[in-house]
Amino acid sequence: FRSTGTAPAVVAATPYNFTVTATDSVTATVSKAFSVTVNPGVTITTASPLPPWTVNRPYSQSVSASGGVPPYTFADAGTTLPPWLTISAGGALTGTPPAAGPFTFTLKVTDSVAGTSAKAFSLTINPGPSITTLSLPATTSGLTYSQTLTESGGTAGFAYSAASLPAWLTLTGATLSGTAPVVTAPTPFNFSVTVTDSAGAVSAVQPLSITVNPAVTITTPNPLPSVGSGNSYSQTFTATGGTGAITWTFAILPAWLTQSGATLSGTAPPVTAPTPYSFTATATDSLGASSGPQPFTVTVASGVVIVTSTALGPWTATRPFSVTLSASGGVPPYVFSSVTLPSWLTLKGNLLSR
């Protein structure tokens, strides 16, 4: 007895049951139950595209199958594999890619009863990783610092490491962070970083530096120069330290003063006695570091007057004459002058004489 046929297509292992009866030449019979299980056709179950990898790193990937009747045998479906890549009968893809780029190929699987199928695959080989952060921004003493490093190439899953990192900085993942130390002059802090990808490829060493600038300090002395009543006034404020451009803010500014950048200007109001005007100035750098409000005072002096009596005589002809002139108010020192002096008198400094 021989039974033959072509197994039907199924999507899951399906048993087929039947009974066979044998009858001899004298009509004696015997029956026996049989079952044959038909499995789905063998297929490669490994997904495409395959996980990416990095150039010059040893590659290994297992290819799996299901259906059919194990064991399975894997092979290149023709000559589609790149020269650097091989597949074993057990489904191990191995090799070391010498160059980056996309690769495509087709693999086939054969089961123990000669069932077979093929599947196309793609695999991306990435260039080696490199750090693309080439410089870091400066900061100011006392400020919190945070900067995320970036990379290109490589295969995702990056780990950064640093050498000679200053004590005030930490490297967590790809982020540098810390609080800038107090310095009295712009101070560079030098170190280097590398990045390693998930394939074990390591970037070249990238040197980096962070400059820490001193805190913002207002250098304009207080009190400010005085001004006479009714006179024009202008004062430019200065500061050292900080990072980037300095922005000035003034609080409680008297109404007669206006601000333009770092300069205050205006016309001093009339006063009858020396009058101080107080306010605060704050210098802030481009990162928000501030000097804090600093107090300043400008004094407006009353108008200058000559206090020497207008009656200088009488005097006697041909006798030497000398009078010292005096003034008050305004902002000393004083300069005396006249365009109506009689020809026999001279004015030198504050001395009127003949």
XYZ file of C-alpha atoms in Angstrom:
354
model
C 0.000 0.000 0.000
C 1.280 3.494 -0.873
C -0.422 6.824 -0.271
C 0.662 9.924 -2.237
C -0.556 13.481 -2.703
C 0.322 17.153 -2.338
C -0.204 18.651 1.094
C -2.684 21.547 1.088
C -1.820 25.109 2.130
C -2.514 25.771 5.784
C -1.931 28.702 8.130
C -1.366 26.578 11.217
C -0.300 23.017 11.920
C -3.297 20.921 10.841
C -3.702 17.184 11.600
C -5.427 14.931 9.056
C -6.796 11.656 10.512
C -7.782 8.530 8.601
C -8.055 4.741 8.960
C -6.479 2.081 6.752
C -7.917 -1.470 6.518
C -5.904 -4.400 5.178
C -7.669 -7.536 3.822
C -5.792 -10.740 3.018
C -6.474 -13.346 0.378
C -8.902 -15.238 2.623
C -10.756 -12.042 3.570
C -9.267 -11.607 6.970
C -9.118 -7.887 7.785
C -7.383 -5.536 10.160
C -7.787 -1.743 10.525
C -5.464 0.924 11.918
C -5.935 4.677 12.522
C -3.369 7.103 11.144
C -2.750 10.867 11.391
C -0.542 13.164 9.311
C 0.062 16.783 10.328
C 0.513 19.382 7.618
C 2.562 22.398 8.744
C 2.416 25.878 7.155
C 5.059 26.497 4.494
C 8.480 27.438 5.846
C 9.125 31.220 5.971
C 11.869 33.506 7.234
C 10.481 35.493 10.172
C 13.342 37.929 10.749
C 12.161 41.432 9.896
C 13.667 43.615 7.203
C 15.369 46.048 7.317
C 17.883 44.525 9.679
C 19.157 46.664 12.594
C 21.736 49.202 11.371
C 25.415 48.846 12.173
C 28.653 50.828 11.996
C 31.527 50.586 9.539
C 34.570 48.531 10.621
C 32.722 46.914 13.519
C 32.160 43.083 13.634
C 28.558 42.376 12.642
C 26.420 39.465 13.798
C 22.701 38.853 13.291
C 20.651 35.677 13.707
C 18.060 34.876 11.045
C 15.011 32.837 12.119
C 12.308 30.853 10.363
C 8.977 29.196 11.201
C 6.630 26.724 9.585
C 7.731 23.726 7.547
C 9.434 20.812 9.219
C 12.596 21.715 11.203
C 15.531 21.705 11.155
C 16.120 24.626 8.808
C 19.023 25.378 6.541
C 19.790 28.968 5.525
C 21.726 30.158 2.501
C 22.241 33.045 0.120
C 19.557 32.974 -2.572
C 22.123 33.133 -5.353
C 25.095 35.473 -4.972
C 23.341 38.462 -3.416
C 25.355 38.889 -0.219
C 28.050 41.610 -0.167
C 31.568 40.144 -0.127
C 32.126 40.973 3.541
C 28.980 39.194 4.760
C 28.330 35.451 5.094
C 25.443 33.359 6.368
C 25.850 29.995 8.077
C 23.514 27.046 7.578
C 22.205 27.785 11.069
C 21.187 31.344 10.122
C 24.078 33.433 11.533
C 24.880 36.504 9.428
C 28.433 37.651 10.211
C 31.157 39.898 8.822
C 32.929 43.240 9.213
C 31.735 46.003 6.883
C 34.646 47.944 5.348
C 32.495 50.827 4.090
C 29.302 52.656 4.932
C 26.206 52.464 2.794
C 22.957 50.571 2.181
C 23.175 46.869 1.309
C 20.444 44.625 -0.068
C 20.427 40.850 -0.464
C 18.089 37.839 -0.480
C 18.236 34.835 1.845
C 16.495 31.478 1.501
C 15.536 28.807 3.997
C 14.973 25.103 3.375
C 13.286 22.753 5.820
C 13.924 19.026 6.349
C 11.396 17.966 3.693
C 12.799 20.356 1.080
C 10.220 23.073 1.609
C 11.807 26.418 0.791
C 11.154 30.145 0.677
C 13.195 33.334 0.177
C 13.121 36.846 1.647
C 14.774 40.115 0.603
C 16.682 42.111 3.209
C 18.208 45.569 3.516
C 20.928 46.601 5.927
C 22.335 50.095 6.536
C 25.954 50.476 7.571
C 26.574 53.891 9.157
C 29.828 55.871 9.040
C 31.799 56.021 12.265
C 30.610 58.444 14.954
C 32.080 61.912 15.283
C 31.363 64.730 17.719
C 29.900 67.763 15.950
C 30.108 70.141 18.925
C 33.338 71.966 18.132
C 33.116 74.839 20.613
C 31.166 75.744 23.740
C 29.692 79.102 24.807
C 31.305 81.106 27.587
C 29.567 81.712 30.911
C 29.780 83.988 33.939
C 30.890 83.222 37.496
C 28.086 81.827 39.629
C 25.737 80.944 36.775
C 24.275 77.487 36.196
C 25.740 76.033 33.006
C 24.169 73.423 30.723
C 25.135 72.430 27.202
C 24.164 69.323 25.225
C 26.812 67.785 22.978
C 25.889 66.518 19.511
C 27.242 63.846 17.222
C 26.799 62.498 13.701
C 27.317 59.077 12.185
C 27.461 55.926 14.237
C 24.569 53.719 15.302
C 22.042 55.038 17.819
C 22.689 54.380 21.469
C 25.541 56.792 22.223
C 27.672 57.004 25.360
C 29.833 60.078 26.001
C 32.970 60.175 28.119
C 35.243 63.051 29.112
C 38.877 63.438 30.098
C 40.314 66.214 32.310
C 36.809 67.499 33.070
C 36.985 70.440 35.526
C 35.597 69.717 38.982
C 32.642 72.084 38.564
C 31.337 70.223 35.481
C 29.587 66.856 35.183
C 28.788 64.904 32.021
C 25.449 63.082 32.155
C 24.558 61.384 28.901
C 25.361 64.024 26.308
C 24.830 66.990 28.667
C 27.524 69.044 30.379
C 26.249 70.866 33.451
C 27.439 72.604 36.588
C 27.824 75.972 38.316
C 30.585 78.218 37.020
C 33.229 78.968 39.676
C 34.255 82.400 40.899
C 37.104 83.854 38.824
C 38.754 87.271 38.780
C 39.719 87.212 35.079
C 38.390 85.335 32.025
C 39.494 81.743 32.637
C 39.386 78.900 30.062
C 38.654 75.386 31.336
C 39.969 72.794 28.855
C 38.966 69.124 28.505
C 38.189 66.535 25.828
C 35.288 64.230 24.998
C 34.663 61.075 22.952
C 31.472 59.259 22.012
C 30.941 55.511 21.605
C 27.994 54.121 19.633
C 25.956 50.955 20.230
C 28.219 49.041 17.822
C 31.269 49.891 19.939
C 32.712 52.393 17.461
C 34.579 55.243 19.195
C 34.906 58.764 17.809
C 38.101 60.754 17.578
C 38.970 62.804 20.673
C 37.345 66.251 20.512
C 39.076 68.997 22.556
C 36.701 71.560 24.080
C 36.988 74.640 26.273
C 34.586 76.730 28.349
C 35.626 80.263 29.317
C 34.281 81.511 32.637
C 34.145 85.313 32.912
C 34.252 87.270 36.196
C 31.024 88.484 37.756
C 29.538 91.742 36.453
C 30.931 94.677 38.453
C 30.034 98.355 38.044
C 33.243 100.424 37.972
C 31.739 103.931 37.923
C 32.627 105.607 41.250
C 29.998 106.957 43.623
C 29.194 109.762 44.298
C 28.948 111.068 40.756
C 30.386 114.461 39.731
C 28.202 117.368 40.863
C 26.456 119.727 38.466
C 25.400 123.343 38.771
C 21.762 124.308 38.765
C 20.543 124.848 35.206
C 23.582 123.193 33.611
C 23.591 120.253 31.198
C 24.653 116.959 32.721
C 25.889 113.683 31.195
C 27.379 110.596 32.825
C 28.309 107.297 31.149
C 28.429 104.242 33.398
C 30.995 101.477 32.991
C 31.267 97.860 34.121
C 33.703 94.957 33.895
C 33.195 91.196 33.774
C 30.162 89.355 32.481
C 29.593 87.660 29.151
C 28.459 89.447 26.009
C 26.740 92.834 25.912
C 25.904 94.668 29.140
C 22.389 96.034 29.638
C 21.785 98.876 32.078
C 18.712 99.533 34.204
C 18.196 102.481 36.561
C 15.647 102.730 39.348
C 14.299 105.747 41.262
C 15.797 107.977 38.588
C 15.063 111.694 39.150
C 12.721 113.190 36.578
C 15.365 115.521 35.145
C 17.584 112.589 34.071
C 16.940 110.309 31.082
C 18.677 107.084 30.084
C 20.194 106.141 26.747
C 22.013 102.848 27.064
C 24.738 103.304 29.672
C 24.433 107.124 29.686
C 22.316 109.390 31.872
C 21.792 112.963 30.753
C 19.608 115.971 31.432
C 19.491 119.563 32.653
C 19.965 120.096 36.381
C 16.920 121.680 38.016
C 17.017 125.033 39.864
C 17.858 124.658 43.561
C 18.587 127.130 46.338
C 20.988 124.837 48.192
C 23.113 121.826 47.219
C 20.612 118.987 46.646
C 21.567 115.295 46.335
C 19.595 113.054 43.965
C 19.928 109.313 44.624
C 19.067 106.304 42.461
C 20.333 102.787 41.706
C 22.051 101.296 38.668
C 22.161 97.625 37.677
C 24.378 96.067 34.988
C 23.250 92.737 33.484
C 25.157 90.625 30.961
C 23.765 88.651 28.013
C 23.337 85.522 30.184
C 21.382 87.279 32.934
C 24.255 87.642 35.409
C 23.710 90.889 37.312
C 25.755 93.279 39.413
C 22.714 93.847 41.595
C 21.426 97.378 42.220
C 24.228 99.773 43.163
C 23.414 103.154 44.818
C 24.535 106.411 43.212
C 24.170 110.080 44.111
C 24.559 113.198 41.998
C 24.423 116.577 43.756
C 22.929 119.633 42.066
C 24.593 122.790 43.391
C 22.740 126.129 43.673
C 23.573 128.804 41.087
C 27.007 130.435 41.433
C 27.031 133.998 42.894
C 29.861 136.506 43.586
C 29.676 137.256 47.298
C 32.263 140.077 47.343
C 30.544 143.407 48.075
C 29.839 145.520 45.015
C 31.206 148.605 46.778
C 34.992 148.236 46.443
C 36.040 151.797 47.306
C 36.590 154.527 47.972
C 40.321 154.556 47.194
C 43.044 157.145 46.729
C 44.558 158.030 43.371
C 48.026 156.653 42.631
C 47.812 154.194 45.525
C 48.077 150.421 44.790
C 44.661 148.762 44.738
C 43.942 145.034 45.414
C 40.737 143.075 46.141
C 40.258 139.303 46.297
C 36.928 138.226 44.778
C 34.874 135.423 46.323
C 32.007 133.291 45.028
C 29.657 130.606 46.363
C 27.210 128.076 44.974
C 27.678 126.233 41.737
C 30.452 123.686 41.513
C 33.947 124.993 42.414
C 36.543 125.894 41.321
C 35.462 129.284 40.000
C 36.811 131.257 37.049
C 36.396 135.059 37.174
C 36.339 137.260 34.087
C 35.248 140.745 33.005
C 34.872 142.636 29.744
C 34.194 146.052 31.333
C 37.242 146.584 33.548
C 38.691 150.093 33.447
C 42.107 150.161 31.823
C 43.961 150.737 35.079
C 42.664 147.470 36.635
C 43.654 143.845 35.915
C 41.925 140.556 36.878
C 44.113 137.526 37.421
C 42.302 134.514 38.831
C 40.203 135.964 41.615
C 42.552 138.915 42.288
C 41.449 142.383 41.097
C 44.402 144.782 41.312
C 46.315 147.769 39.940
